[in-house]
Tab-separated table of C-alpha atoms in Angstrom:
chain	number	residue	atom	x	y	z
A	44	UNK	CA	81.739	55.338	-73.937
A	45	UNK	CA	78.379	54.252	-73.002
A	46	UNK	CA	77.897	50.167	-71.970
A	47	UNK	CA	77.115	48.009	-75.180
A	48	UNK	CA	73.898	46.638	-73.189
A	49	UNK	CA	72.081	50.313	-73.745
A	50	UNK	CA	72.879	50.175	-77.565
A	51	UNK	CA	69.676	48.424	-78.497
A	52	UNK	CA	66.507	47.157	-77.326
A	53	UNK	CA	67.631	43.098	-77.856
A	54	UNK	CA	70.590	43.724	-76.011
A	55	UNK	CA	69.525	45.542	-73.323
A	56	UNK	CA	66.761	42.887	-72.873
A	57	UNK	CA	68.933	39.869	-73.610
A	58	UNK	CA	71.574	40.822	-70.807
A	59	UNK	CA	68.704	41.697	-68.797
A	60	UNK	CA	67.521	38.224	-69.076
A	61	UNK	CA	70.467	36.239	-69.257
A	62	UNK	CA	72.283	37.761	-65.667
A	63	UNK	CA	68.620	36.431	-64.345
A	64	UNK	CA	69.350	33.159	-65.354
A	65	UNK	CA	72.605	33.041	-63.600
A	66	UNK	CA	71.478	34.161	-60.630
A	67	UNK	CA	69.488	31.412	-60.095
A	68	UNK	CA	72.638	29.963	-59.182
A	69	UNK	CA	72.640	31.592	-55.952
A	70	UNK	CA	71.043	30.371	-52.715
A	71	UNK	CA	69.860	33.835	-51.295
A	72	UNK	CA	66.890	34.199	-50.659
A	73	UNK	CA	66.160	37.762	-51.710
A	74	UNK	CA	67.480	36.503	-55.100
A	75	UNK	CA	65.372	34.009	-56.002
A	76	UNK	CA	62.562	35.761	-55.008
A	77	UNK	CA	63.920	38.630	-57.558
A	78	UNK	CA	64.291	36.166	-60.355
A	79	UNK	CA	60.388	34.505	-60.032
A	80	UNK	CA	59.189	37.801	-60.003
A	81	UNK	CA	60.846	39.031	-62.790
A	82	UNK	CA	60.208	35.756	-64.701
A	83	UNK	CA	56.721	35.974	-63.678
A	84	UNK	CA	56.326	39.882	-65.290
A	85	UNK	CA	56.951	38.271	-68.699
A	86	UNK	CA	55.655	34.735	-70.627
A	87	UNK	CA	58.626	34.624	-72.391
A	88	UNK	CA	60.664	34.566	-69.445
A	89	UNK	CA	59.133	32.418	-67.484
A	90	UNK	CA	59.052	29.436	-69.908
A	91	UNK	CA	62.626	30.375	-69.520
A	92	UNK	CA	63.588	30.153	-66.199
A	93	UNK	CA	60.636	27.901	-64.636
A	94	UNK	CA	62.071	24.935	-64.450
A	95	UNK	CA	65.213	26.168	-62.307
A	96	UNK	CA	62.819	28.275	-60.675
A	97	UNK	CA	61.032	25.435	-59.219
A	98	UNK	CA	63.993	23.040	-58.414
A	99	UNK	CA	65.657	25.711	-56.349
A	100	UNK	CA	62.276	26.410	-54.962
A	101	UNK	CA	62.321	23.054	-53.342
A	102	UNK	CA	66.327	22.814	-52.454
A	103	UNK	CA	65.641	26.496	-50.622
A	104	UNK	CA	62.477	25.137	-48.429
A	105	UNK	CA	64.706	22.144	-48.065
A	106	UNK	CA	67.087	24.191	-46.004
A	107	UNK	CA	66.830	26.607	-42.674
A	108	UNK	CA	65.739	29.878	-44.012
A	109	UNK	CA	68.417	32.657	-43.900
A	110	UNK	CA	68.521	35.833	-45.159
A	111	UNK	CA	67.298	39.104	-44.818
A	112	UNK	CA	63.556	39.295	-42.542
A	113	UNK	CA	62.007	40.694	-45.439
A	114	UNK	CA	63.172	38.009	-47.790
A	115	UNK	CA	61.959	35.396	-44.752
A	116	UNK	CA	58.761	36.758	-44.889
A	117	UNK	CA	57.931	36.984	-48.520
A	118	UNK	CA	59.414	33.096	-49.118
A	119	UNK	CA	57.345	32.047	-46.399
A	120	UNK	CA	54.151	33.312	-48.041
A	121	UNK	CA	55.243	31.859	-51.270
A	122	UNK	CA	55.283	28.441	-49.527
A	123	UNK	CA	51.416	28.698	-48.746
A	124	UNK	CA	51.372	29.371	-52.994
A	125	UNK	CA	52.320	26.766	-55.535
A	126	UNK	CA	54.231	28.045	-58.149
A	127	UNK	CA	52.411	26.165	-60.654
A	128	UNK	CA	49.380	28.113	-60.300
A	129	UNK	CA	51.157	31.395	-60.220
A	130	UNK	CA	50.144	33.495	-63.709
A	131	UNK	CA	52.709	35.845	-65.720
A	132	UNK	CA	51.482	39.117	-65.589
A	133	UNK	CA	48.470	40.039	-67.146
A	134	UNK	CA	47.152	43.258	-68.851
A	135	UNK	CA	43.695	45.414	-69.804
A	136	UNK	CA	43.134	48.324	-70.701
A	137	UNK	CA	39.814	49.584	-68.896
A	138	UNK	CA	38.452	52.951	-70.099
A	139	UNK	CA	41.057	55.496	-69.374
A	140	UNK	CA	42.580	53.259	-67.380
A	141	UNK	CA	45.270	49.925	-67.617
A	142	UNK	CA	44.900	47.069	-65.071
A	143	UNK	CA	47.340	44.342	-64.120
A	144	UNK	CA	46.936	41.356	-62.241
A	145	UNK	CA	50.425	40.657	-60.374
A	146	UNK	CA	50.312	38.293	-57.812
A	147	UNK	CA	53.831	38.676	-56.541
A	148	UNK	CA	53.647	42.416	-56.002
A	149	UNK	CA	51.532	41.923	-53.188
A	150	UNK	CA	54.041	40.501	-51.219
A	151	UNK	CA	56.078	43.453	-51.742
A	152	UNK	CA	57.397	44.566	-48.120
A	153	UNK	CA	55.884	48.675	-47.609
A	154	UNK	CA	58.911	50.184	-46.041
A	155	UNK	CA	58.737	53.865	-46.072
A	156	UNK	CA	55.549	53.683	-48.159
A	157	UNK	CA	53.502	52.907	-45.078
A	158	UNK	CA	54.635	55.354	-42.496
A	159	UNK	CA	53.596	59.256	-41.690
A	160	UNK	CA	55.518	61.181	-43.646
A	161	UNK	CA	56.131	65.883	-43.035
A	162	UNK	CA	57.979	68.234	-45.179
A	163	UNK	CA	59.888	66.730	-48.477
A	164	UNK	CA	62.372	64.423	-47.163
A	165	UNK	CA	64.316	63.017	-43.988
A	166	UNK	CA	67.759	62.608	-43.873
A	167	UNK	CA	69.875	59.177	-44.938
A	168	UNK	CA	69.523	56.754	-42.144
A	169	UNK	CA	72.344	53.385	-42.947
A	170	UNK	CA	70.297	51.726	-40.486
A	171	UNK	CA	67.331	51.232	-42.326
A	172	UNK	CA	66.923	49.944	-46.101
A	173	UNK	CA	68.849	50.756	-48.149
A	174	UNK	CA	70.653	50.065	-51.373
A	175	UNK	CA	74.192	49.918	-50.105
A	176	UNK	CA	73.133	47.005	-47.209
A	177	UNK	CA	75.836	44.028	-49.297
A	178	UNK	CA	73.157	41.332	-49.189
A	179	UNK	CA	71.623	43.545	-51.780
A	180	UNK	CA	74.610	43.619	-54.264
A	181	UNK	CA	73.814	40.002	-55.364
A	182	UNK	CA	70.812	41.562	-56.752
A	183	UNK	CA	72.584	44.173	-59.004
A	184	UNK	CA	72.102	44.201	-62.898
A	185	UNK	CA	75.064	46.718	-63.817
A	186	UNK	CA	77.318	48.907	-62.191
A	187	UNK	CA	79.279	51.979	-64.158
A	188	UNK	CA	79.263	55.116	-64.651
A	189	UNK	CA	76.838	57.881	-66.932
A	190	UNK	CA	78.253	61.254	-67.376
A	191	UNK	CA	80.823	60.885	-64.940
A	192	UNK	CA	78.229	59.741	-61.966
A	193	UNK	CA	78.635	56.056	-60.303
A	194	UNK	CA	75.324	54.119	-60.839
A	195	UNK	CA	74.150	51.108	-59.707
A	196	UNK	CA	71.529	49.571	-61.726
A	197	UNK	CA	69.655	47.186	-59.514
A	198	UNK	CA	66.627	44.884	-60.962
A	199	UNK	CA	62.725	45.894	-59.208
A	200	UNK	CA	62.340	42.986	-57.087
A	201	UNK	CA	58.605	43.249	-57.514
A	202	UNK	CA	58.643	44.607	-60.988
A	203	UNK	CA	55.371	45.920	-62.385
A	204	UNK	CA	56.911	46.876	-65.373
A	205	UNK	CA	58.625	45.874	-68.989
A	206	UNK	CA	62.436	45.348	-67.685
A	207	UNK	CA	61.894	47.053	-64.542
A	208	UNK	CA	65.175	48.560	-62.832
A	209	UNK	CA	66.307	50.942	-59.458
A	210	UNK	CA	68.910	52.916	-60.536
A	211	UNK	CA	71.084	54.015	-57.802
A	212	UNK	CA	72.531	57.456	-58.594
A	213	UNK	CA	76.280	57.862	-56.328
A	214	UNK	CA	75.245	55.324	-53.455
A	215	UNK	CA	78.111	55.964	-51.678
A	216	UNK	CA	77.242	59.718	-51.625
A	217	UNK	CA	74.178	58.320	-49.104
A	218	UNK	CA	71.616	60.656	-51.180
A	219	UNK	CA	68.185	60.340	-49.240
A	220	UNK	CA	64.761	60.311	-51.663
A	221	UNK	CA	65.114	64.199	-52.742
A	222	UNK	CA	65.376	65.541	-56.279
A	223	UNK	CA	67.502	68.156	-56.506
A	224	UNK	CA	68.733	70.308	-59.372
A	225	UNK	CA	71.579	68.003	-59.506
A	226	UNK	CA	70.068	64.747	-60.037
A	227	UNK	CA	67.231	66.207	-61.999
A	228	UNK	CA	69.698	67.204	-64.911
A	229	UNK	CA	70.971	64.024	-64.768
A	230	UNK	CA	67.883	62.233	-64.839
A	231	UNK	CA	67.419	63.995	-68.002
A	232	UNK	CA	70.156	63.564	-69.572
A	233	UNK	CA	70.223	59.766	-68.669
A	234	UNK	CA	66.896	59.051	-69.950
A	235	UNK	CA	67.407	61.166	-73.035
A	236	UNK	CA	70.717	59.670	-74.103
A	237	UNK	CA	69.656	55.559	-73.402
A	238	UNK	CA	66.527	56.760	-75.252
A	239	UNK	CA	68.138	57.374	-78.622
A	240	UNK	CA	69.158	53.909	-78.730
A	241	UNK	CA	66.819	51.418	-76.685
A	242	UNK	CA	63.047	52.822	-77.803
A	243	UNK	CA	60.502	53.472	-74.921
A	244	UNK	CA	63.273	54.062	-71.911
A	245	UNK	CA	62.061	55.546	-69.990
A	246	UNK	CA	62.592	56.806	-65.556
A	247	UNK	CA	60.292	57.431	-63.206
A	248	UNK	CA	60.561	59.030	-59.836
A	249	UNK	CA	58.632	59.178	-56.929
A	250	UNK	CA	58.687	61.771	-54.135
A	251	UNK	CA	59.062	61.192	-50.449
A	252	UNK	CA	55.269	61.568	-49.324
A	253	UNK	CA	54.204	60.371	-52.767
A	254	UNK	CA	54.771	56.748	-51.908
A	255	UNK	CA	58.871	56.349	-52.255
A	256	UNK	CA	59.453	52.999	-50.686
A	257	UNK	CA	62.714	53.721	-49.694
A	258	UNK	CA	64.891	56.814	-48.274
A	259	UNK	CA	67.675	56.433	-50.815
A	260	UNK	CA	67.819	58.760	-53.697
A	261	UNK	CA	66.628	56.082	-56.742
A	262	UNK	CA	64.937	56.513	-60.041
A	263	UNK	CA	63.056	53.181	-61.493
A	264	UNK	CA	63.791	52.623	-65.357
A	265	UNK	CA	61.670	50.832	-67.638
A	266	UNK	CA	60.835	50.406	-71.197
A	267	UNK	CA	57.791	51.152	-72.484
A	268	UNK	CA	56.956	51.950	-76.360
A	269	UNK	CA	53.477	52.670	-76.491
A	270	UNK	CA	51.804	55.348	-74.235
A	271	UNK	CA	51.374	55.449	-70.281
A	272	UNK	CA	47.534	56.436	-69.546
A	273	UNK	CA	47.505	59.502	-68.494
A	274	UNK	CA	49.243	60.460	-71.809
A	275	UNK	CA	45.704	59.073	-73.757
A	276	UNK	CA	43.714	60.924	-71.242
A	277	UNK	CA	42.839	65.010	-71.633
A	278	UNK	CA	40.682	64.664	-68.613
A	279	UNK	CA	42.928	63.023	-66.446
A	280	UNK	CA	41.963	64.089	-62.701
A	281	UNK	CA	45.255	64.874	-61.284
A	282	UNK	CA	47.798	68.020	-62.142
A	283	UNK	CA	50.285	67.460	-64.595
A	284	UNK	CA	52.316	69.214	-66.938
A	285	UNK	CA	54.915	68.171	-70.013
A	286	UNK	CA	58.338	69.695	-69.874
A	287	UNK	CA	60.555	69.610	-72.934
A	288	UNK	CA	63.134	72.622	-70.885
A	289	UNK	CA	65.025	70.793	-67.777
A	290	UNK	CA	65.334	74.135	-66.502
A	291	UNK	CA	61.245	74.756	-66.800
A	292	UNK	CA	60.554	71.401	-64.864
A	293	UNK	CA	63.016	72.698	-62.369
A	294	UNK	CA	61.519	75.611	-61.196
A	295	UNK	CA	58.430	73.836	-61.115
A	296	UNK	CA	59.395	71.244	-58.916
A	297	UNK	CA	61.150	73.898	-56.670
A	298	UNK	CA	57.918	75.461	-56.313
A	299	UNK	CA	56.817	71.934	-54.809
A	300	UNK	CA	59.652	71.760	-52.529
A	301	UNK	CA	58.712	75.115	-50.766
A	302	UNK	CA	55.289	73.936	-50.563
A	303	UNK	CA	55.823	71.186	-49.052
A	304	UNK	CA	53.895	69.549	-52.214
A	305	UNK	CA	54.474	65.702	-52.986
A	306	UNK	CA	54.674	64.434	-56.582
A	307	UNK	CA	56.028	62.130	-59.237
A	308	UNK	CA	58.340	62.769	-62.316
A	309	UNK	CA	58.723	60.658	-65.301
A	310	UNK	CA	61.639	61.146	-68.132
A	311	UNK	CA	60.494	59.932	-71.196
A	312	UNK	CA	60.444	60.632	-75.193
A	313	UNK	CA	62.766	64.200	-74.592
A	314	UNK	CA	60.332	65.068	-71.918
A	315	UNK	CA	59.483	65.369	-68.609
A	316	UNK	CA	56.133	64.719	-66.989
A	317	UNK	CA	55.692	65.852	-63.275
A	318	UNK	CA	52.082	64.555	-61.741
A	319	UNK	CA	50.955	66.361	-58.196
A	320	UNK	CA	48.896	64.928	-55.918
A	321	UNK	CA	47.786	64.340	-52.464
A	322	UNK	CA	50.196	63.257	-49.652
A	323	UNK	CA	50.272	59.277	-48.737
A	324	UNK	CA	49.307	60.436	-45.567
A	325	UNK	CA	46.323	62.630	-46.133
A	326	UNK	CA	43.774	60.148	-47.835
A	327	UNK	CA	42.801	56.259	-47.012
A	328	UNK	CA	43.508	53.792	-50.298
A	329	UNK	CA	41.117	50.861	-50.532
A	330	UNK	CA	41.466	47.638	-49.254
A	331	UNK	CA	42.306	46.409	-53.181
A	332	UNK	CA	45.093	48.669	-53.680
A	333	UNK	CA	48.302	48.853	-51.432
A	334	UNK	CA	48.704	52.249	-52.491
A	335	UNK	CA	49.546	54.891	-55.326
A	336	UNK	CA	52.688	55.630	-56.892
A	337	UNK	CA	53.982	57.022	-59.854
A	338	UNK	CA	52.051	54.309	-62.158
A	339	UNK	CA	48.627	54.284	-60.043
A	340	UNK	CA	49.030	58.169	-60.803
A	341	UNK	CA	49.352	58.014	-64.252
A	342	UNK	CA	46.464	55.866	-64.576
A	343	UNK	CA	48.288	52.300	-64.485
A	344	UNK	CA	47.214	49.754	-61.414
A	345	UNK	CA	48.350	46.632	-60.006
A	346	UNK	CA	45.871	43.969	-58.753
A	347	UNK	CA	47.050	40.847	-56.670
A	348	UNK	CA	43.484	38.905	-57.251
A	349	UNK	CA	41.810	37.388	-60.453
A	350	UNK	CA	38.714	38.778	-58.361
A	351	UNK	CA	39.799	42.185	-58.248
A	352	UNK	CA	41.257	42.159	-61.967
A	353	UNK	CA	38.224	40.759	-63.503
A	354	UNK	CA	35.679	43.169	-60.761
A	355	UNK	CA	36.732	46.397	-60.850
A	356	UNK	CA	35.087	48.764	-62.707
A	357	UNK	CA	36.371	52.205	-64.282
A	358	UNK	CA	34.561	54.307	-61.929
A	359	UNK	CA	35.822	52.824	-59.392
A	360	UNK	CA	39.564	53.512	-60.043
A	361	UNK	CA	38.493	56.990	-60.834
A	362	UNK	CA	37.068	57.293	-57.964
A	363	UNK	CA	40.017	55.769	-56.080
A	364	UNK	CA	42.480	58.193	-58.337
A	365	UNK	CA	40.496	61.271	-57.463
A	366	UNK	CA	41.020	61.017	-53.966
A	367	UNK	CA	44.777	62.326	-54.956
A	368	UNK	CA	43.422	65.362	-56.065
A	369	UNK	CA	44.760	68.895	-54.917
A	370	UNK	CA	41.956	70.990	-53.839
């Protein structure tokens, strides 16, 4: 029997939002951090959960700062910031293209996203990041189990999306970041049973190479009614192809595999939409981007300046998007 929260839209959203307001009554760290930037990624929200926001703001830089280094890091940069400037996220569309201006994503730590990467995975290592390190289970949404699979549904700590999850397929199983036939029918079947009842659900996944942040096998799931990008765009740059057969996508993405071919996948409206593109490795991002994932590639991007937000131009994210071209 599936969860009540992934009956409907305003439930799924209003357990979503209430489990963030309890969590402010923790003292970790990583969790606050989780909660301002999910507050931030939505006006509503934030009205919300401000106030507590900023009172345990002050009793946390009050106190000797413990936690995880990552979580040091990032809550000593938001020190320098005061969270009465910050802005909730904002949108425009530009062109072919949709820009955001998210401050708190560019505190988000790189992890696997900035090394070298070779071949289409590396095997599970429980000494770096992962999702089964038990400071992280403070920061879990749900936990249960989908056609017989245990999932952990952890919120995006630096969300860049409309409810913005991780979800955790078998964690204890120690899957590193590689789709296999597996996971991809479950995927599928996931997305396609939440999306009869909660409109616009949607997962996304992005290959090792193809800027996975972390070596853990993860989908992100978000919700998302009206149209990514790159499904508005005929022309878009970068190979793609619609699925409606799991079977099809399959032996497409097997093809990658043996190639040695990053790429990302999204699972969305009975469909499945695999973009290919150019290794993180093999290309240099500019300065205003931290790099492109499964959103950059379907024509989405995240800014972290008013400067940048308000600057950049459509030919210039084409021209940044084109440098993922195969050729």
């Amino acid at each position: 029997m599936i969860d009540p929260i992934f009956t409907s839209n305003q439930k799924f959203e209003q357990a979503f939002s209430n489990n963030l307001e309890k969590m402010l009554e923790n003292d970790e760290l990583g969790v606050f951090i989780l909660v301002l930037a999910n507050a931030l990624s939505d006006e509503k929200l934030w009205r919300q959960l401000k106030p507590g926001l900023k009172q345990k703001f002050e009793q946390l830089k009050s106190k000797e700062l413990q936690g995880a280094a990552d979580d040091i890091d990032v809550f000593n940069q938001l020190i320098e910031l005061d969270l009465n400037d910050l802005e909730v996220t904002n949108y425009k569309d530009l062109g072919s293209f949709e820009l955001q201006y998210n401050r708190l994503r560019a505190l988000r730590p790189k992890r696997m996203s900035g090394v070298s990467t070779k071949g289409m995975s590396l095997d599970f290592d429980e000494n770096t990041f992962n999702f089964n390190k038990p400071f992280l289970q403070k920061e879990l949404f749900w936990q249960g189990k989908f056609f017989s699979k245990n999932i952990s549904l952890f919120y995006n700590k630096f969300p860049f999306a409309k409810l913005h999850g991780l979800v955790v397929v078998e964690a204890e199983q120690q899957h590193p970041q590689l789709m296999s036939a597996e996971l991809h029918q479950f995927a599928w079947m996931m997305a396609n049973s939440i999306g009869l009842n909660i409109k616009g659900f949607s997962l996304a996944y992005n290959s090792y190479g193809a800027y996975a942040s972390v070596n853990h096998f993860h989908l992100q799931c978000f919700i998302r009614e009206k149209p990514l990008p790159i499904e508005n765009n005929d022309k878009h740059p970068l190979i793609n192809y619609w699925f409606n057969s799991v079977g099809d996508a399959w032996e497409f993405i097997e093809s990658l595999h043996r190639d040695e071919q990053p790429y990302h996948l999204i699972y969305r409206n009975q469909a499945i939409l695999c973009v290919v593109r150019q290794r993180q490795d093999d290309y240099e991002h500019a300065d205003w981007t931290s790099g492109y994932a499964w959103y950059e590639a379907c024509g989405g991007l995240s800014t972290y300046t008013l400067e940048d937000f308000d600057q950049l131009t459509e030919a210039q994210l084409n021209e940044e998007l084109l440098k993922l071209k195969i050729t």
